[in-house]
CSV table of C-alpha atoms in Angstrom, one decimal:
chain,number,residue,atom,x,y,z
A,1,UNK,CA,145.8,125.8,88.3
A,2,UNK,CA,142.9,123.5,87.7
A,3,UNK,CA,142.9,120.6,85.2
A,4,UNK,CA,142.1,121.7,81.7
A,5,UNK,CA,139.9,119.9,79.4
A,6,UNK,CA,140.9,120.5,75.8
A,7,UNK,CA,138.5,119.9,73.0
A,8,UNK,CA,139.7,119.0,69.5
A,9,UNK,CA,138.7,122.4,68.3
A,10,UNK,CA,140.2,124.4,71.2
A,11,UNK,CA,142.3,127.4,70.2
A,12,UNK,CA,144.0,127.9,73.5
A,13,UNK,CA,146.0,125.2,75.3
A,14,UNK,CA,147.8,125.7,78.5
A,15,UNK,CA,150.1,122.9,79.8
A,16,UNK,CA,153.4,121.9,81.2
A,17,UNK,CA,156.0,120.2,78.9
A,18,UNK,CA,159.2,118.2,79.6
A,19,UNK,CA,161.6,117.1,76.9
A,20,UNK,CA,164.0,114.2,77.0
A,21,UNK,CA,166.6,113.1,74.4
A,22,UNK,CA,166.5,109.3,74.2
A,23,UNK,CA,168.1,106.6,72.1
A,24,UNK,CA,165.8,105.0,69.5
A,25,UNK,CA,165.9,101.6,71.2
A,26,UNK,CA,164.1,103.1,74.2
A,27,UNK,CA,161.0,103.9,72.2
A,28,UNK,CA,159.6,100.4,72.1
A,29,UNK,CA,159.8,99.7,75.8
A,30,UNK,CA,158.3,103.1,76.7
A,31,UNK,CA,155.5,102.5,74.1
A,32,UNK,CA,154.9,99.1,75.8
A,33,UNK,CA,154.6,100.9,79.2
A,34,UNK,CA,151.9,103.1,77.8
A,35,UNK,CA,149.5,100.3,77.1
A,36,UNK,CA,146.4,100.5,79.1
A,37,UNK,CA,147.1,104.2,79.9
A,38,UNK,CA,147.2,105.8,76.5
A,39,UNK,CA,145.9,105.2,73.0
A,40,UNK,CA,147.4,106.4,69.7
A,41,UNK,CA,146.5,109.9,68.6
A,42,UNK,CA,143.7,109.8,66.1
A,43,UNK,CA,145.4,112.4,64.0
A,44,UNK,CA,147.6,109.8,62.3
A,45,UNK,CA,147.8,106.2,61.4
A,46,UNK,CA,148.5,104.4,64.7
A,47,UNK,CA,149.3,107.8,66.1
A,48,UNK,CA,152.1,108.5,63.5
A,49,UNK,CA,152.1,111.5,61.3
A,50,UNK,CA,154.4,114.1,59.8
A,51,UNK,CA,154.5,117.8,60.9
A,52,UNK,CA,155.9,120.7,58.8
A,53,UNK,CA,156.3,124.1,60.5
A,54,UNK,CA,157.4,127.4,59.1
A,55,UNK,CA,159.0,129.4,61.9
A,56,UNK,CA,159.1,133.2,61.7
A,57,UNK,CA,161.6,135.5,63.4
A,58,UNK,CA,162.8,139.1,63.5
A,59,UNK,CA,165.6,140.3,61.2
A,60,UNK,CA,168.0,140.1,64.2
A,61,UNK,CA,166.7,136.7,65.2
A,62,UNK,CA,165.3,137.9,68.5
A,63,UNK,CA,163.1,134.9,69.1
A,64,UNK,CA,166.0,132.5,68.4
A,65,UNK,CA,168.3,134.5,70.8
A,66,UNK,CA,165.6,134.4,73.6
A,67,UNK,CA,165.4,130.6,73.3
A,68,UNK,CA,169.2,130.3,73.5
A,69,UNK,CA,169.2,132.6,76.6
A,70,UNK,CA,166.5,130.5,78.2
A,71,UNK,CA,164.5,133.7,78.7
A,72,UNK,CA,161.8,133.0,81.4
A,73,UNK,CA,159.2,134.7,79.2
A,74,UNK,CA,159.5,134.0,75.5
A,75,UNK,CA,157.4,132.9,72.5
A,76,UNK,CA,157.6,131.4,69.0
A,77,UNK,CA,155.7,132.2,65.9
A,78,UNK,CA,155.0,129.4,63.5
A,79,UNK,CA,152.6,128.2,60.8
A,80,UNK,CA,152.0,124.5,60.9
A,81,UNK,CA,150.8,122.1,58.2
A,82,UNK,CA,150.0,118.4,58.1
A,83,UNK,CA,149.4,116.0,55.2
A,84,UNK,CA,146.1,117.6,54.4
A,85,UNK,CA,143.6,120.2,55.7
A,86,UNK,CA,144.2,123.8,56.8
A,87,UNK,CA,147.3,125.6,57.9
A,88,UNK,CA,147.5,126.5,61.6
A,89,UNK,CA,148.8,129.8,62.8
A,90,UNK,CA,150.3,129.4,66.2
A,91,UNK,CA,151.8,131.6,69.0
A,92,UNK,CA,153.6,129.3,71.5
A,93,UNK,CA,154.4,131.2,74.7
A,94,UNK,CA,156.5,130.0,77.6
A,95,UNK,CA,156.3,131.7,81.0
A,96,UNK,CA,158.8,129.9,83.2
A,97,UNK,CA,157.6,126.3,83.1
A,98,UNK,CA,154.1,126.9,81.7
A,99,UNK,CA,153.3,126.6,78.0
A,100,UNK,CA,150.4,128.3,76.4
A,101,UNK,CA,149.6,127.9,72.7
A,102,UNK,CA,147.1,130.0,70.8
A,103,UNK,CA,146.2,128.2,67.6
A,104,UNK,CA,143.8,129.0,64.8
A,105,UNK,CA,143.1,127.1,61.6
A,106,UNK,CA,143.1,128.9,58.2
A,107,UNK,CA,142.0,127.3,54.9
A,108,UNK,CA,145.1,126.3,53.0
A,109,UNK,CA,143.7,127.8,49.8
A,110,UNK,CA,143.9,131.4,51.1
A,111,UNK,CA,147.4,131.0,52.6
A,112,UNK,CA,149.7,132.9,52.3
A,113,UNK,CA,147.6,135.4,50.4
A,114,UNK,CA,145.6,136.1,53.7
A,115,UNK,CA,148.8,137.3,55.4
A,116,UNK,CA,149.1,140.1,52.8
A,117,UNK,CA,145.3,140.7,52.5
A,118,UNK,CA,143.6,140.0,55.9
A,119,UNK,CA,140.2,140.6,54.3
A,120,UNK,CA,140.5,137.0,53.1
A,121,UNK,CA,140.1,136.0,56.8
A,122,UNK,CA,136.6,137.4,56.9
A,123,UNK,CA,135.2,133.9,56.1
A,124,UNK,CA,136.3,132.7,59.5
A,125,UNK,CA,134.2,132.8,62.6
A,126,UNK,CA,134.5,136.0,64.7
A,127,UNK,CA,136.7,134.2,67.4
A,128,UNK,CA,139.0,132.6,64.8
A,129,UNK,CA,139.2,135.8,62.8
A,130,UNK,CA,140.3,137.8,65.9
A,131,UNK,CA,143.0,135.1,66.7
A,132,UNK,CA,144.2,135.2,63.1
A,133,UNK,CA,144.3,139.0,63.1
A,134,UNK,CA,146.3,138.9,66.3
A,135,UNK,CA,148.8,136.6,64.7
A,136,UNK,CA,149.2,138.7,61.6
A,137,UNK,CA,149.5,142.0,63.7
A,138,UNK,CA,152.1,140.5,65.9
A,139,UNK,CA,154.2,139.5,62.8
A,140,UNK,CA,153.8,143.0,61.4
A,141,UNK,CA,154.8,144.7,64.6
A,142,UNK,CA,157.9,142.6,64.9
A,143,UNK,CA,158.7,142.6,61.2
A,144,UNK,CA,158.8,138.8,61.5
A,145,UNK,CA,159.8,137.0,58.4
A,146,UNK,CA,160.1,133.3,57.4
A,147,UNK,CA,163.3,132.0,59.1
A,148,UNK,CA,163.3,128.2,58.8
A,149,UNK,CA,161.2,125.2,58.0
A,150,UNK,CA,161.1,122.2,60.4
A,151,UNK,CA,159.8,118.8,59.4
A,152,UNK,CA,159.7,115.7,61.5
A,153,UNK,CA,157.9,112.4,62.2
A,154,UNK,CA,155.7,112.3,65.3
A,155,UNK,CA,154.3,109.3,67.1
A,156,UNK,CA,151.7,110.6,69.6
A,157,UNK,CA,149.9,108.9,72.4
A,158,UNK,CA,146.9,110.3,74.3
A,159,UNK,CA,146.0,109.5,77.9
A,160,UNK,CA,142.7,107.7,78.5
A,161,UNK,CA,142.9,108.4,82.3
A,162,UNK,CA,143.4,112.1,82.4
A,163,UNK,CA,141.7,115.3,81.1
A,164,UNK,CA,144.9,116.1,79.2
A,165,UNK,CA,148.1,114.2,79.0
A,166,UNK,CA,150.2,113.3,75.9
A,167,UNK,CA,153.4,111.6,75.1
A,168,UNK,CA,155.1,112.2,71.8
A,169,UNK,CA,158.2,110.7,70.1
A,170,UNK,CA,159.7,113.0,67.5
A,171,UNK,CA,162.3,111.7,65.0
A,172,UNK,CA,163.8,112.3,61.6
A,173,UNK,CA,164.0,116.0,62.3
A,174,UNK,CA,165.0,118.1,59.3
A,175,UNK,CA,165.5,121.7,58.6
A,176,UNK,CA,165.1,123.6,55.3
A,177,UNK,CA,165.6,127.2,54.1
A,178,UNK,CA,162.2,128.8,53.6
A,179,UNK,CA,160.9,129.7,50.2
A,180,UNK,CA,159.0,132.8,51.1
A,181,UNK,CA,155.8,132.1,53.0
A,182,UNK,CA,155.2,128.8,51.2
A,183,UNK,CA,154.9,125.7,53.5
A,184,UNK,CA,155.5,122.3,51.9
A,185,UNK,CA,153.0,119.6,52.5
A,186,UNK,CA,153.9,116.9,54.9
A,187,UNK,CA,154.2,114.3,52.1
A,188,UNK,CA,156.6,116.4,50.0
A,189,UNK,CA,159.3,114.0,48.9
A,190,UNK,CA,162.1,116.5,48.9
A,191,UNK,CA,164.4,116.2,51.9
A,192,UNK,CA,165.9,118.8,54.2
A,193,UNK,CA,169.1,118.9,56.3
A,194,UNK,CA,169.2,116.6,59.4
A,195,UNK,CA,169.2,118.6,62.6
A,196,UNK,CA,169.3,115.7,65.1
A,197,UNK,CA,172.9,114.6,64.8
A,198,UNK,CA,174.7,112.8,67.6
A,199,UNK,CA,176.5,115.9,68.6
A,200,UNK,CA,173.3,117.6,69.6
A,201,UNK,CA,171.9,114.6,71.5
A,202,UNK,CA,174.9,113.9,73.7
A,203,UNK,CA,174.2,110.1,73.5
A,204,UNK,CA,176.7,109.2,70.9
A,205,UNK,CA,174.2,109.0,68.0
A,206,UNK,CA,171.1,110.6,66.6
A,207,UNK,CA,168.1,109.9,68.9
A,208,UNK,CA,164.5,110.7,69.5
A,209,UNK,CA,162.9,113.7,71.3
A,210,UNK,CA,160.4,112.5,73.9
A,211,UNK,CA,158.0,115.1,75.1
A,212,UNK,CA,155.6,114.7,78.1
A,213,UNK,CA,152.8,117.1,78.1
A,214,UNK,CA,150.1,117.6,80.8
A,215,UNK,CA,148.3,120.1,83.0
A,216,UNK,CA,149.6,121.3,86.3
A,217,UNK,CA,148.6,118.0,87.9
A,218,UNK,CA,151.2,115.6,86.7
A,219,UNK,CA,149.7,112.0,86.5
A,220,UNK,CA,151.5,109.4,88.6
A,221,UNK,CA,151.9,107.2,85.6
A,222,UNK,CA,154.0,109.9,83.8
A,223,UNK,CA,156.2,110.2,86.9
A,224,UNK,CA,156.5,106.4,86.9
A,225,UNK,CA,157.7,106.4,83.2
A,226,UNK,CA,160.4,109.1,84.1
A,227,UNK,CA,161.7,107.1,87.0
A,228,UNK,CA,161.5,103.6,85.5
A,229,UNK,CA,163.4,104.6,82.4
A,230,UNK,CA,165.8,107.0,84.2
A,231,UNK,CA,164.9,109.8,81.9
A,232,UNK,CA,166.9,113.0,82.4
A,233,UNK,CA,165.1,116.2,81.5
A,234,UNK,CA,166.9,118.4,78.9
A,235,UNK,CA,166.1,120.8,76.2
A,236,UNK,CA,165.9,120.6,72.4
A,237,UNK,CA,164.6,123.4,70.3
A,238,UNK,CA,163.7,122.2,66.8
A,239,UNK,CA,163.6,125.7,65.5
A,240,UNK,CA,167.0,126.7,66.9
A,241,UNK,CA,168.6,123.5,65.6
A,242,UNK,CA,167.1,123.9,62.2
A,243,UNK,CA,168.0,127.6,61.9
A,244,UNK,CA,171.6,126.8,62.9
A,245,UNK,CA,171.7,124.1,60.2
A,246,UNK,CA,170.3,126.0,57.3
A,247,UNK,CA,171.4,129.6,58.1
A,248,UNK,CA,174.9,129.3,59.6
A,249,UNK,CA,175.6,133.0,59.4
A,250,UNK,CA,176.6,134.2,62.9
A,251,UNK,CA,173.7,135.7,64.8
A,252,UNK,CA,174.2,138.6,67.2
A,253,UNK,CA,175.5,137.5,70.6
A,254,UNK,CA,173.0,136.3,73.1
A,255,UNK,CA,172.5,138.3,76.3
A,256,UNK,CA,174.6,135.9,78.3
A,257,UNK,CA,177.3,135.9,75.7
A,258,UNK,CA,177.3,139.7,75.5
A,259,UNK,CA,177.9,139.9,79.3
A,260,UNK,CA,180.9,137.6,79.0
A,261,UNK,CA,182.4,139.7,76.3
A,262,UNK,CA,182.3,142.9,78.5
């Protein structure tokens, strides 16, 4: 796989991701180590902004169960909103260690009406309209419905040395029951349920989810960060954690659980 240059308006991003659960006091020294290699993401003030995502799932929570099973091929359906601007329809796929994300922006004033009347998407360019139709059709085929809302604070840093490399610190992760297809704005003052308690982080207290994202060619400075701070790769699904917090009804057993019950 060759290095991928991603423009701000790109709809398809392919990358590798690694997640780490770290204590809050480790954020400052890692941030210091990024100086001269990265700059704050222009999307927020000093790289900091809030993200709100509405995750969709099937009635039997198939997408949640595939995440729990660590299925080598799986995907998530979500609709993402920031403090202002359009909503973003996203299909995030994972094939083994490679992440691909198809993303298309839809004017916020026609959402969610456009889901029920796709003719409202005709104002989009042909390419974006096709991507939006694909998202809606996938939801209809799966009978995917709103399952959980996830909201968190992100601090993002972008490499100045590479075609594509990012480091993000995600904290204050909250979950909320969805209210239909409505997606709250990022500055909505109402609060959700914390989904990053100490029990999930395994470090004795709530922490921060650090994500390293790059193309197949992992920059040496990223490897240096991992070794210098003795980071241990782990997993943390914001959607799964939020769903378990706001919808505690028992889901059908995962594939691995079902095998153990036989």
